[in-house]
Short mmCIF file of C-alpha atoms and ligand atoms in Angstrom, two decimals:
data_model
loop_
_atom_site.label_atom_id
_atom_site.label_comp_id
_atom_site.label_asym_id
_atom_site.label_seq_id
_atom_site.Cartn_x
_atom_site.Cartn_y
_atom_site.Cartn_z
CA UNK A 1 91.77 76.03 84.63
CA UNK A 2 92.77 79.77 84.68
CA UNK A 3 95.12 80.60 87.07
CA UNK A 4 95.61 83.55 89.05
CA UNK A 5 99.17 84.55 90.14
CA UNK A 6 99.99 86.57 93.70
CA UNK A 7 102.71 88.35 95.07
CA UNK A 8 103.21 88.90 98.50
CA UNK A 9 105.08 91.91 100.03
CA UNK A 10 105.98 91.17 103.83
CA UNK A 11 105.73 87.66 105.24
CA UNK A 12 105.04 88.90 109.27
CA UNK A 13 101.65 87.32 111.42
CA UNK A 14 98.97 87.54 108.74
CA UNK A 15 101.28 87.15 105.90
CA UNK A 16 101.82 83.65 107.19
CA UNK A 17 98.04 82.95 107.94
CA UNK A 18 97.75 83.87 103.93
CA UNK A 19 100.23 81.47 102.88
CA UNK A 20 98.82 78.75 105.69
CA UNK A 21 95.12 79.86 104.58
CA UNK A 22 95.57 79.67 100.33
CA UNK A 23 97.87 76.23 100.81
CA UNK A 24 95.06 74.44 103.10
CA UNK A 25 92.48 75.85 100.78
CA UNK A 26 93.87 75.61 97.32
CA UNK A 27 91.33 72.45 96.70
CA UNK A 28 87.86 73.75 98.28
CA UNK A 29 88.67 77.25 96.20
CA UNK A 30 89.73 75.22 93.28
CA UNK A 31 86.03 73.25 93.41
CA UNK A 32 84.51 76.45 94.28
CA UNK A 33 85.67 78.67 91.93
CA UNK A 34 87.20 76.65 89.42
CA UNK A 35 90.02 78.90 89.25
CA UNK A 36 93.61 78.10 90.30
CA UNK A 37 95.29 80.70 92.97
CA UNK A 38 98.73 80.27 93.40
CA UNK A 39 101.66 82.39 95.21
CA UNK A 40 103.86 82.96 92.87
CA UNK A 41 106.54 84.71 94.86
CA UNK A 42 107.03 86.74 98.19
CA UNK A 43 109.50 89.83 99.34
CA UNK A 44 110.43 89.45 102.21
CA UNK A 45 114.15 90.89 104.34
CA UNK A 46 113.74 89.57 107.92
CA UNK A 47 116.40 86.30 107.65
CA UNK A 48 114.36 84.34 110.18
CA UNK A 49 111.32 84.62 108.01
CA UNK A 50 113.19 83.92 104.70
CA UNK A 51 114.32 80.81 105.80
CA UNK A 52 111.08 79.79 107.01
CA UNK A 53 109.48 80.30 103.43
CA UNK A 54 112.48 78.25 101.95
CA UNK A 55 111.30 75.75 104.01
CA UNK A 56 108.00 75.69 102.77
CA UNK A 57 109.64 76.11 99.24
CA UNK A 58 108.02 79.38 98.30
CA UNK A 59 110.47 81.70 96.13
CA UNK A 60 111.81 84.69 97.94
CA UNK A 61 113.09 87.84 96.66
CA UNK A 62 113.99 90.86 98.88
CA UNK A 63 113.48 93.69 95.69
CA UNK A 64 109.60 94.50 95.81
CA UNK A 65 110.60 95.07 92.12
CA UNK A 66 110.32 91.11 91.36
CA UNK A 67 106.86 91.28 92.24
CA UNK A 68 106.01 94.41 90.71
CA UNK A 69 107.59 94.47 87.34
CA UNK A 70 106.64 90.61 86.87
CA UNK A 71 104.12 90.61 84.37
CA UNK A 72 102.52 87.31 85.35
CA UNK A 73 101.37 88.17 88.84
CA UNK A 74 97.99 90.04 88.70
CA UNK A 75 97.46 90.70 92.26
CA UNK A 76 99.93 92.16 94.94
CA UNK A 77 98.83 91.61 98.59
CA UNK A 78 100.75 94.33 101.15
CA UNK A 79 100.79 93.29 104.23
CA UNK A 80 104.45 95.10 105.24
CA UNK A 81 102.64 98.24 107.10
CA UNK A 82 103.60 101.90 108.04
CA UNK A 83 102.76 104.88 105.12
CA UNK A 84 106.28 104.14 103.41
CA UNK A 85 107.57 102.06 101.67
CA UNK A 86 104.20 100.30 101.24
CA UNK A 87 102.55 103.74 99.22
CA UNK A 88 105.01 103.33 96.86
CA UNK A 89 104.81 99.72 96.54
CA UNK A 90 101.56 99.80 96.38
CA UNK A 91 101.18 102.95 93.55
CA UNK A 92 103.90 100.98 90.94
CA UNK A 93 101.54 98.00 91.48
CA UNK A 94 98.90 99.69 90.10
CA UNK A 95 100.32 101.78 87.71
CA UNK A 96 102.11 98.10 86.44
CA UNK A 97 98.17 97.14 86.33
CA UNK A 98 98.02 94.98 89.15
CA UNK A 99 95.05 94.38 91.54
CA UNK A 100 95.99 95.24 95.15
CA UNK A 101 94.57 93.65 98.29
CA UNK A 102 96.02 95.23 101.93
CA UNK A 103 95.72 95.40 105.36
CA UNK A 104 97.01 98.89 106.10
CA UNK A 105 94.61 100.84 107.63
CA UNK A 106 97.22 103.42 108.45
CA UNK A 107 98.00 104.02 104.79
CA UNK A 108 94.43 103.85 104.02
CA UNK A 109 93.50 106.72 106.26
CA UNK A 110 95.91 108.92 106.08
CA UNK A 111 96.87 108.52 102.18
CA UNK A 112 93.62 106.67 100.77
CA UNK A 113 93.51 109.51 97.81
CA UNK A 114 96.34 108.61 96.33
CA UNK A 115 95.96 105.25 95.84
CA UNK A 116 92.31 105.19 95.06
CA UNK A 117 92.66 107.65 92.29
CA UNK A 118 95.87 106.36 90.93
CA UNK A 119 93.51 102.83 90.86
CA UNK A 120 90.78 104.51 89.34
CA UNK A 121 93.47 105.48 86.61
CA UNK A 122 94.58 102.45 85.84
CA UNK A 123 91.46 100.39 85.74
CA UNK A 124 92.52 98.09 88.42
CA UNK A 125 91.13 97.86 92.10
CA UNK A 126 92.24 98.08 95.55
CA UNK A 127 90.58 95.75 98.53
CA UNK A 128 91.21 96.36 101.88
CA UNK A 129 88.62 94.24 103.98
CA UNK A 130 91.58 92.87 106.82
CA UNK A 131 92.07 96.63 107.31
CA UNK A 132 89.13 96.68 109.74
CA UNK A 133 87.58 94.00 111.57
CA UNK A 134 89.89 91.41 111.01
CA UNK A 135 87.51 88.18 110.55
CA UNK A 136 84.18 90.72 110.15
CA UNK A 137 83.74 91.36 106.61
CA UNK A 138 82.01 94.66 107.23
CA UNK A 139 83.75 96.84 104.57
CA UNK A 140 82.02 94.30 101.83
CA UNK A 141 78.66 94.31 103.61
CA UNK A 142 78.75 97.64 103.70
CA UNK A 143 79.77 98.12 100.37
CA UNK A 144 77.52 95.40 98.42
CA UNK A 145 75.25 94.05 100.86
CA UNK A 146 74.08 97.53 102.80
CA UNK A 147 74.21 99.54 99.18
CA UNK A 148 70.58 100.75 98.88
CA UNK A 149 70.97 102.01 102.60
CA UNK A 150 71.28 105.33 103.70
CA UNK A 151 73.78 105.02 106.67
CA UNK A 152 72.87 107.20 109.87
CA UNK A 153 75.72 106.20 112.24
CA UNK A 154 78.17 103.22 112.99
CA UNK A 155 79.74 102.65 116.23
CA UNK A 156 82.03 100.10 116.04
CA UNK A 157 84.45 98.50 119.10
CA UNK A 158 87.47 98.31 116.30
CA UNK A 159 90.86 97.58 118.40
CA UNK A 160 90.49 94.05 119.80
CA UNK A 161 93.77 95.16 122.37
CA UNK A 162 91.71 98.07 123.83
CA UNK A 163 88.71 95.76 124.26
CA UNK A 164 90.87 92.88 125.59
CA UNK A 165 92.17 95.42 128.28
CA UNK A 166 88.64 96.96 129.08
CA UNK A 167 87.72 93.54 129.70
CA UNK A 168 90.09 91.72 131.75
CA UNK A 169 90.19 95.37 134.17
CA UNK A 170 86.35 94.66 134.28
CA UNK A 171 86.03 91.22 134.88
CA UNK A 172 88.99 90.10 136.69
CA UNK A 173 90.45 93.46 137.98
CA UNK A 174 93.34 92.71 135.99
CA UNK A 175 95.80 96.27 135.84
CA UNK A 176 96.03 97.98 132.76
CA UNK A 177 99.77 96.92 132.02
CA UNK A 178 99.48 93.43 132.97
CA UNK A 179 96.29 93.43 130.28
CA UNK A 180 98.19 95.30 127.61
CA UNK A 181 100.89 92.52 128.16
CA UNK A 182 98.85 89.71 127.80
CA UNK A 183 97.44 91.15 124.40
CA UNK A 184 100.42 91.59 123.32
CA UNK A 185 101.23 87.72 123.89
CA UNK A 186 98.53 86.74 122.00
CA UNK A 187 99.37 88.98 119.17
CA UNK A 188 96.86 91.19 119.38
CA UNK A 189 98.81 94.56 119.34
CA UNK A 190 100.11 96.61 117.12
CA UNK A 191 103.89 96.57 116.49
CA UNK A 192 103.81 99.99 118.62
CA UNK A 193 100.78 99.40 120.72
CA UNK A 194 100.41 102.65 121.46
CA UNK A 195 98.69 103.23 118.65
CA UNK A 196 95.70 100.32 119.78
CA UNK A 197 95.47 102.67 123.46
CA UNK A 198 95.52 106.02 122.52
CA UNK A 199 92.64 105.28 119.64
CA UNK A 200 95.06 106.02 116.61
CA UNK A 201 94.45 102.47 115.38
CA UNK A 202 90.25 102.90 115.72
CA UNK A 203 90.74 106.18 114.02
CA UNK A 204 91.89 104.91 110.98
CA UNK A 205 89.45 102.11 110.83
CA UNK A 206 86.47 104.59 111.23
CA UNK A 207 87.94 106.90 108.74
CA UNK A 208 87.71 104.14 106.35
CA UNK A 209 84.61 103.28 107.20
CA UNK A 210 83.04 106.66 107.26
CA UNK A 211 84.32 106.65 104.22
CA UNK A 212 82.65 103.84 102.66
CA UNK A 213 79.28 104.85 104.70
CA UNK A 214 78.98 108.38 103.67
CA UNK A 215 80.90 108.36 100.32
CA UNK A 216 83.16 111.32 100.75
CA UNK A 217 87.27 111.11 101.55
CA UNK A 218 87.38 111.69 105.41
CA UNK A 219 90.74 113.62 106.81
CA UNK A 220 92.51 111.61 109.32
CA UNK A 221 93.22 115.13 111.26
CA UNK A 222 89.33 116.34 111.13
CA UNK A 223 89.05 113.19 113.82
CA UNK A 224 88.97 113.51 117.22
CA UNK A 225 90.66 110.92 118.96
CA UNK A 226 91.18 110.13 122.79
CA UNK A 227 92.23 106.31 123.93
CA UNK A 228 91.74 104.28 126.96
CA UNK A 229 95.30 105.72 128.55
CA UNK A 230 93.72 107.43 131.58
CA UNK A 231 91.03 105.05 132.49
CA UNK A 232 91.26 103.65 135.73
CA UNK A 233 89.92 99.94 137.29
CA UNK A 234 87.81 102.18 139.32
CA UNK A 235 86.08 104.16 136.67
CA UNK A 236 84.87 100.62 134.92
CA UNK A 237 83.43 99.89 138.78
CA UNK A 238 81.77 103.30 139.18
CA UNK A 239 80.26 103.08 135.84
CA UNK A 240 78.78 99.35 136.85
CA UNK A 241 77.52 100.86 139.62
CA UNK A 242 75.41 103.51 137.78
CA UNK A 243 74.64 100.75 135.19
CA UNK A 244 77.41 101.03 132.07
CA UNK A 245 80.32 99.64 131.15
CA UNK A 246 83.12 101.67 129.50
CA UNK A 247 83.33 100.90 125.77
CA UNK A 248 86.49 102.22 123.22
CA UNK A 249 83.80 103.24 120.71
CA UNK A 250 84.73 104.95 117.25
CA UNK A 251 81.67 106.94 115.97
CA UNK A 252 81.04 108.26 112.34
CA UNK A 253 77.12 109.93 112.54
CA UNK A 254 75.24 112.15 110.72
CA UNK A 255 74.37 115.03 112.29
CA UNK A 256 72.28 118.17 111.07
CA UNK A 257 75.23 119.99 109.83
CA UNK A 258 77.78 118.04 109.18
CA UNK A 259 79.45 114.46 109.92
CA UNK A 260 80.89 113.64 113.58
CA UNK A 261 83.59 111.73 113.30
CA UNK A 262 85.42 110.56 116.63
CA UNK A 263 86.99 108.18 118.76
CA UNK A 264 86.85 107.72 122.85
CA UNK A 265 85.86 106.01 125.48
CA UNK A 266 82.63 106.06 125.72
CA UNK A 267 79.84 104.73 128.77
CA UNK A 268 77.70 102.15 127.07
CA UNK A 269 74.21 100.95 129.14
CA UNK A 270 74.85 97.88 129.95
CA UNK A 271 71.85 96.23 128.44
CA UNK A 272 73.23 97.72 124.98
CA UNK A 273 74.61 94.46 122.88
CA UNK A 274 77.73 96.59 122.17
CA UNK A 275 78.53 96.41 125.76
CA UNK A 276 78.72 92.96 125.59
CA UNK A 277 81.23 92.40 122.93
CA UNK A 278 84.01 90.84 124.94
CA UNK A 279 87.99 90.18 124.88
CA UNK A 280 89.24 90.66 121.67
CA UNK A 281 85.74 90.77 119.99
CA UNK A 282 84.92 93.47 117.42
CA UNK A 283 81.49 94.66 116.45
CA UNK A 284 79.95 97.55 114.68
CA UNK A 285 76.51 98.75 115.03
CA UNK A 286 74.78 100.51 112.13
CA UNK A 287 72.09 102.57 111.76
CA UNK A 288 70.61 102.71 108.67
CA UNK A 289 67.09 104.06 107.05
CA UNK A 290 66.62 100.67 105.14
CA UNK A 291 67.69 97.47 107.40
CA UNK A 292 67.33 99.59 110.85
CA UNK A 293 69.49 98.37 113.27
CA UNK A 294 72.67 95.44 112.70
CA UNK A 295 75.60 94.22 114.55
CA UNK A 296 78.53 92.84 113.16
CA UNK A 297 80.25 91.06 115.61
CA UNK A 298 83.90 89.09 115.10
CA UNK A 299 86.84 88.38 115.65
CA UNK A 300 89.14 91.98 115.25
CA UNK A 301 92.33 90.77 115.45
CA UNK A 302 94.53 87.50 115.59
CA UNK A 303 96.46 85.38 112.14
CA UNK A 304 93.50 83.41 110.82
CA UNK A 305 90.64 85.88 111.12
CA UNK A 306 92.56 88.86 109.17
CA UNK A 307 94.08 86.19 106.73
CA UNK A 308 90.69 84.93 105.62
CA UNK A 309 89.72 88.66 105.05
CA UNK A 310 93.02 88.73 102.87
CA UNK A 311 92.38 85.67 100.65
CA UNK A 312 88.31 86.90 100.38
CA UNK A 313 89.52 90.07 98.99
CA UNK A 314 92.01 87.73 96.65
CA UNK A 315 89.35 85.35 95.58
CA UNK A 316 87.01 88.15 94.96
CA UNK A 317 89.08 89.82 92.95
CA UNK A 318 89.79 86.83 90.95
CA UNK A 319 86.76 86.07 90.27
CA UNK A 320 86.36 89.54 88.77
CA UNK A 321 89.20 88.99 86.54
CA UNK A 322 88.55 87.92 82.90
CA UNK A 323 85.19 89.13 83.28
CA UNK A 324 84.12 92.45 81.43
CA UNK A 325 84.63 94.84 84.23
CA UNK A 326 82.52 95.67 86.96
CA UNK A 327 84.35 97.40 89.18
CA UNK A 328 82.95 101.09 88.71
CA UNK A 329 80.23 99.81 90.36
CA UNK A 330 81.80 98.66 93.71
CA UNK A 331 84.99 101.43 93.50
CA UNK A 332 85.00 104.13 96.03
CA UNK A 333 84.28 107.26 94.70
CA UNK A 334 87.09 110.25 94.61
CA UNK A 335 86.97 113.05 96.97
CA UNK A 336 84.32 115.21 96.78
CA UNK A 337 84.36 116.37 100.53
CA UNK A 338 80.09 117.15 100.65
CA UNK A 339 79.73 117.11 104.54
CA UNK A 340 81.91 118.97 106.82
CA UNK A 341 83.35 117.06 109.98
CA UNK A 342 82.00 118.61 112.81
CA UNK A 343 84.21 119.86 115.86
CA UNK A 344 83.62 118.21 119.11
CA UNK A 345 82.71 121.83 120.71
CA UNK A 346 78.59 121.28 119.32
CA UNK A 347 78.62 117.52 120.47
CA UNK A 348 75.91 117.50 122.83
CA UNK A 349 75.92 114.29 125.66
CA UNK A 350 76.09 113.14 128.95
CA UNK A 351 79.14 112.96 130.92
CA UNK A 352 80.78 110.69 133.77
CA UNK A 353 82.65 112.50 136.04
CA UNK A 354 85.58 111.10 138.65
CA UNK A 355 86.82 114.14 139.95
CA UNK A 356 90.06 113.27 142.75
CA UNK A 357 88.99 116.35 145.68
CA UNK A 358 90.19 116.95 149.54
CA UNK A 359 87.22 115.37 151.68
CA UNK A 360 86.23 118.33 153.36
CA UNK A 361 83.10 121.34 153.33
CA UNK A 362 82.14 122.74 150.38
CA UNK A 363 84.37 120.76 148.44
CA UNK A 364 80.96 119.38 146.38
CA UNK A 365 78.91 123.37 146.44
CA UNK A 366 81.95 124.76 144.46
CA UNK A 367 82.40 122.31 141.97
CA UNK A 368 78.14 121.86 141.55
CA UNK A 369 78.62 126.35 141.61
CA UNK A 370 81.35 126.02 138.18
CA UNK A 371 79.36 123.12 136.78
CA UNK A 372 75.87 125.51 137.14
CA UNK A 373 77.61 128.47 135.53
CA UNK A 374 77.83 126.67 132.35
CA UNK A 375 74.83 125.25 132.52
CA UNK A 376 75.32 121.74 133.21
CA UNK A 377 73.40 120.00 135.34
CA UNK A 378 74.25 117.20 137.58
CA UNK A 379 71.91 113.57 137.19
CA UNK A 380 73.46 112.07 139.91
CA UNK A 381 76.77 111.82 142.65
CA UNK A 382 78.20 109.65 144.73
CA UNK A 383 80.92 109.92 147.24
CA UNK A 384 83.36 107.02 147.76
CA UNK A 385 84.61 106.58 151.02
CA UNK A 386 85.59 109.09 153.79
CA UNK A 387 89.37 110.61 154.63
CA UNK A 388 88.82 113.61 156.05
CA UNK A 389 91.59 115.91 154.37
CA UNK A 390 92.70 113.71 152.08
CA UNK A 391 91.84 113.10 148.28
CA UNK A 392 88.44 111.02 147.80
CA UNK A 393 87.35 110.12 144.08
CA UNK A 394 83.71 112.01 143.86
CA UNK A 395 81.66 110.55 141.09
CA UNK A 396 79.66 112.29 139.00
CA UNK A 397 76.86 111.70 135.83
CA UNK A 398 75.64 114.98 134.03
CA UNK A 399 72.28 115.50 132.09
CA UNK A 400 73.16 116.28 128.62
CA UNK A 401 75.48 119.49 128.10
CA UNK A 402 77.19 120.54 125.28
CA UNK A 403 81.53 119.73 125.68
CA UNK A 404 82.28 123.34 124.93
CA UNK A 405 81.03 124.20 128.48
CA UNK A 406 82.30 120.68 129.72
CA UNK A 407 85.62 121.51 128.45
CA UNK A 408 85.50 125.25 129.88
CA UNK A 409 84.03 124.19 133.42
CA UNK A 410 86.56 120.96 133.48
CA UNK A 411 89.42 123.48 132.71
CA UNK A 412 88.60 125.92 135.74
CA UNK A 413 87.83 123.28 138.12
CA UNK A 414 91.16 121.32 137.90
CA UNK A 415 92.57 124.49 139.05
CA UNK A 416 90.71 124.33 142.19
CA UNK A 417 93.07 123.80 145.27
CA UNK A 418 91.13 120.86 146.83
CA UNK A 419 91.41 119.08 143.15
CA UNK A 420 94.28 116.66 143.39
CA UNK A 421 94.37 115.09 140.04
CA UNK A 422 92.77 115.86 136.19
CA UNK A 423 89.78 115.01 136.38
CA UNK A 424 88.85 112.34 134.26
CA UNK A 425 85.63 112.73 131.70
CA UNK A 426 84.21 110.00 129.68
CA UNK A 427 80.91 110.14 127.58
CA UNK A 428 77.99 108.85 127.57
CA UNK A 429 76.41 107.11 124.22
CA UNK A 430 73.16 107.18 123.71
CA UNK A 431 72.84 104.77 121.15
N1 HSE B 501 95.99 95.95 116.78
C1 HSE B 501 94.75 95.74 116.14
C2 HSE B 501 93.69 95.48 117.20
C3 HSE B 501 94.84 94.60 115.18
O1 HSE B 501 94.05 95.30 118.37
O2 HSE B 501 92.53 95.47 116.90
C4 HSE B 501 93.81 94.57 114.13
O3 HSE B 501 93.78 95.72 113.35
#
């Protein structure tokens, strides 16, 4: 039986679900496949964590070298992180002619040229599913499965922790901290989990993604991104009164001239099945011209899912090996940037509104007299609650405008003197 030889490089959360996943496995892949996938050795510096894999009486090394200059391994997995070290790990691999499977989105997004031409080079691969989605294998669907499909738009709910928050404010009026906290618990979060709130960690999932959908390299900086920081318990109560719920929503979507590519919160109808993807649930909707409209609906986060997108990108690969190769066909293509990112000036939407104002006359006519100037016209408003001369939130849902005049009318009436806080602005998806 042939037998395929890993290397691991970081031996954190899902780098023990791989171990746990390929060890409780080995016999059902073995019958399956009838190939033999074994991990040969793992790097790993942590002390704690190298005496746990002595105890399961895997061979450690703490030089990424021993896996990358051993000629027997054929596949590296990286699952250590962060741009650097794990580009240049990840470049030698190939260059040494070794397969690479990861999980880092970050790298990925921000420095996916690099390493997809250097693979391209050296006539080996890189797979990436567990970079987005953890247990949803939407990069492969989209990839193989989706392939004669001309993609229109995704909107996927991509960070589990942002979900998990947005739902446990919703539905048990938990504060934002305490929710944060309790993702964080159940190992949802990133190391620094401010990059799951303020949208960084969506943004490089949908730049991989957009990637994949519309075939071009996508710059991490052409994407606008805005997180769930500033929303308040309230807003996800005004926005069930007016019938939405208040979705972290990454977009990638054609448009006439160009690609918009963004991430924010975003107010979802509640009858919309994205708005009822839950907890740590991620999904992604797709629009395309072939299949019409899917969900993909998982788990995003957590060991086991984003381990058994790890060891599907392993046995995938393996399968591949000792065949003649195939891989042109499934490789993502270099960097020929066809379709400009649009700015977030020409989106065109509707907007919900809490604006924090004095409770007094002609508080309403002068912000209704900015909004009218730029042409935006109010749907509908609602008051809550009365203190006369004191701050009362004033809700607010716009007919479509464009957010260059949103931005310009927001701007001059937060410097009104009855305004008592930003006001906060979330849009509304038609999708
Ligand atoms: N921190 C990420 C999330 C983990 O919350 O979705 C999976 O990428």
């Amino acid at each position: 039986m042939k037998k395929i030889n890993l290397g691991l490089l970081g031996f954190g959360t899902i780098g023990s679900g791989v171990l746990r996943v390929l060890r409780k496995k080995a016999a059902l892949l073995e019958n399956k496949l009838g190939l033999r996938i074994s991990l040969k050795r793992v790097c790993e510096v942590n002390p704690v964590l190298v005496k746990k894999l002595r105890s399961k009486k895997v061979d450690v090394c703490n030089n990424a070298d021993r896996i990358l200059e051993d000629p027997q391994i054929d596949i590296v997995i990286e699952l250590i992180g962060g741009i650097h070290p794990a580009k240049e790990y990840i470049l030698k691999a190939l260059r040494n002619k070794k397969h690479v499977v990861t999980a880092n989105k970050a790298l990925l997004a921000e420095e996916g040229e690099d390493i997809f031409k250097t693979a391209k080079e050296n006539g080996v691969d890189v797979y990436f599913e567990a970079s987005v989605g953890g247990g949803i294998p939407i990069i492969r669907s989209l990839r193989e499965g989706l392939i004669a499909n001309k993609i229109e738009s995704i909107y996927g709910i991509i960070n589990g922790t942002s979900n998990y928050i947005l739902t446990r404010m919703s539905e048990s009026g938990c504060d934002f901290k305490s929710a944060l906290k309790e993702a964080q618990k159940r190992g949802y979060a990133e190391k620094n989990p401010h990059f799951d709130i303020s949208g960084i960690d969506c943004a490089h999932k949908i730049a991989i993604l957009a990637r994949i959908c519309f075939n071009q390299a996508v710059k991490f900086k052409d994407i606008y991104i805005e997180g769930i920081n500033d929303i308040e318990l309230s807003d996800l109560n005004y926005a069930q009164e007016f019938g939405f719920c208040i979705k972290l929503l990454a977009i990638a979507k054609k448009a006439k001239d160009g690609l918009q590519i963004r991430v924010h919160p975003c107010l979802v109808p509640k009858g919309h099945v994205l708005a009822n993807v839950r907890s740590v649930y991620n999904a992604v909707f797709i629009k395309a011209d072939l299949i019409g409209k899917a969900l993909l609906q998982g788990e995003g986060a957590g060991q086991l899912p984003t381990a058994s997108a790890v060891v599907g990108d392993v046995i995938s690969i393996s399968q591949k090996i000792g065949l003649e190769s195939q891989m042109d066909f499934l490789k993502i293509k270099g960097s020929n940037l066809s379709k400009k990112i649009l700015s977030m000036d020409q989106l065109n939407t509707r907007y919900y509104f809490r604006f924090t104002a004095l409770d007094k006359p002609e508080v309403l006519s002068k912000i209704s007299r900015i909004l009218g100037k730029f042409k935006i016209s109010i749907y509908s408003v609602i008051q809550k609650g009365r203190r006369q001369s004191q701050a009362v939130p004033i809700v607010m849902m716009t007919h479509e405008a464009r957010e260059k005049d949103i931005c310009k009318a927001l701007a001059q009436i937060n410097k009104l003197s009855f305004i008592k806080k930003k006001t906060v602005a979330i849009r509304v998806e038609g999708i």
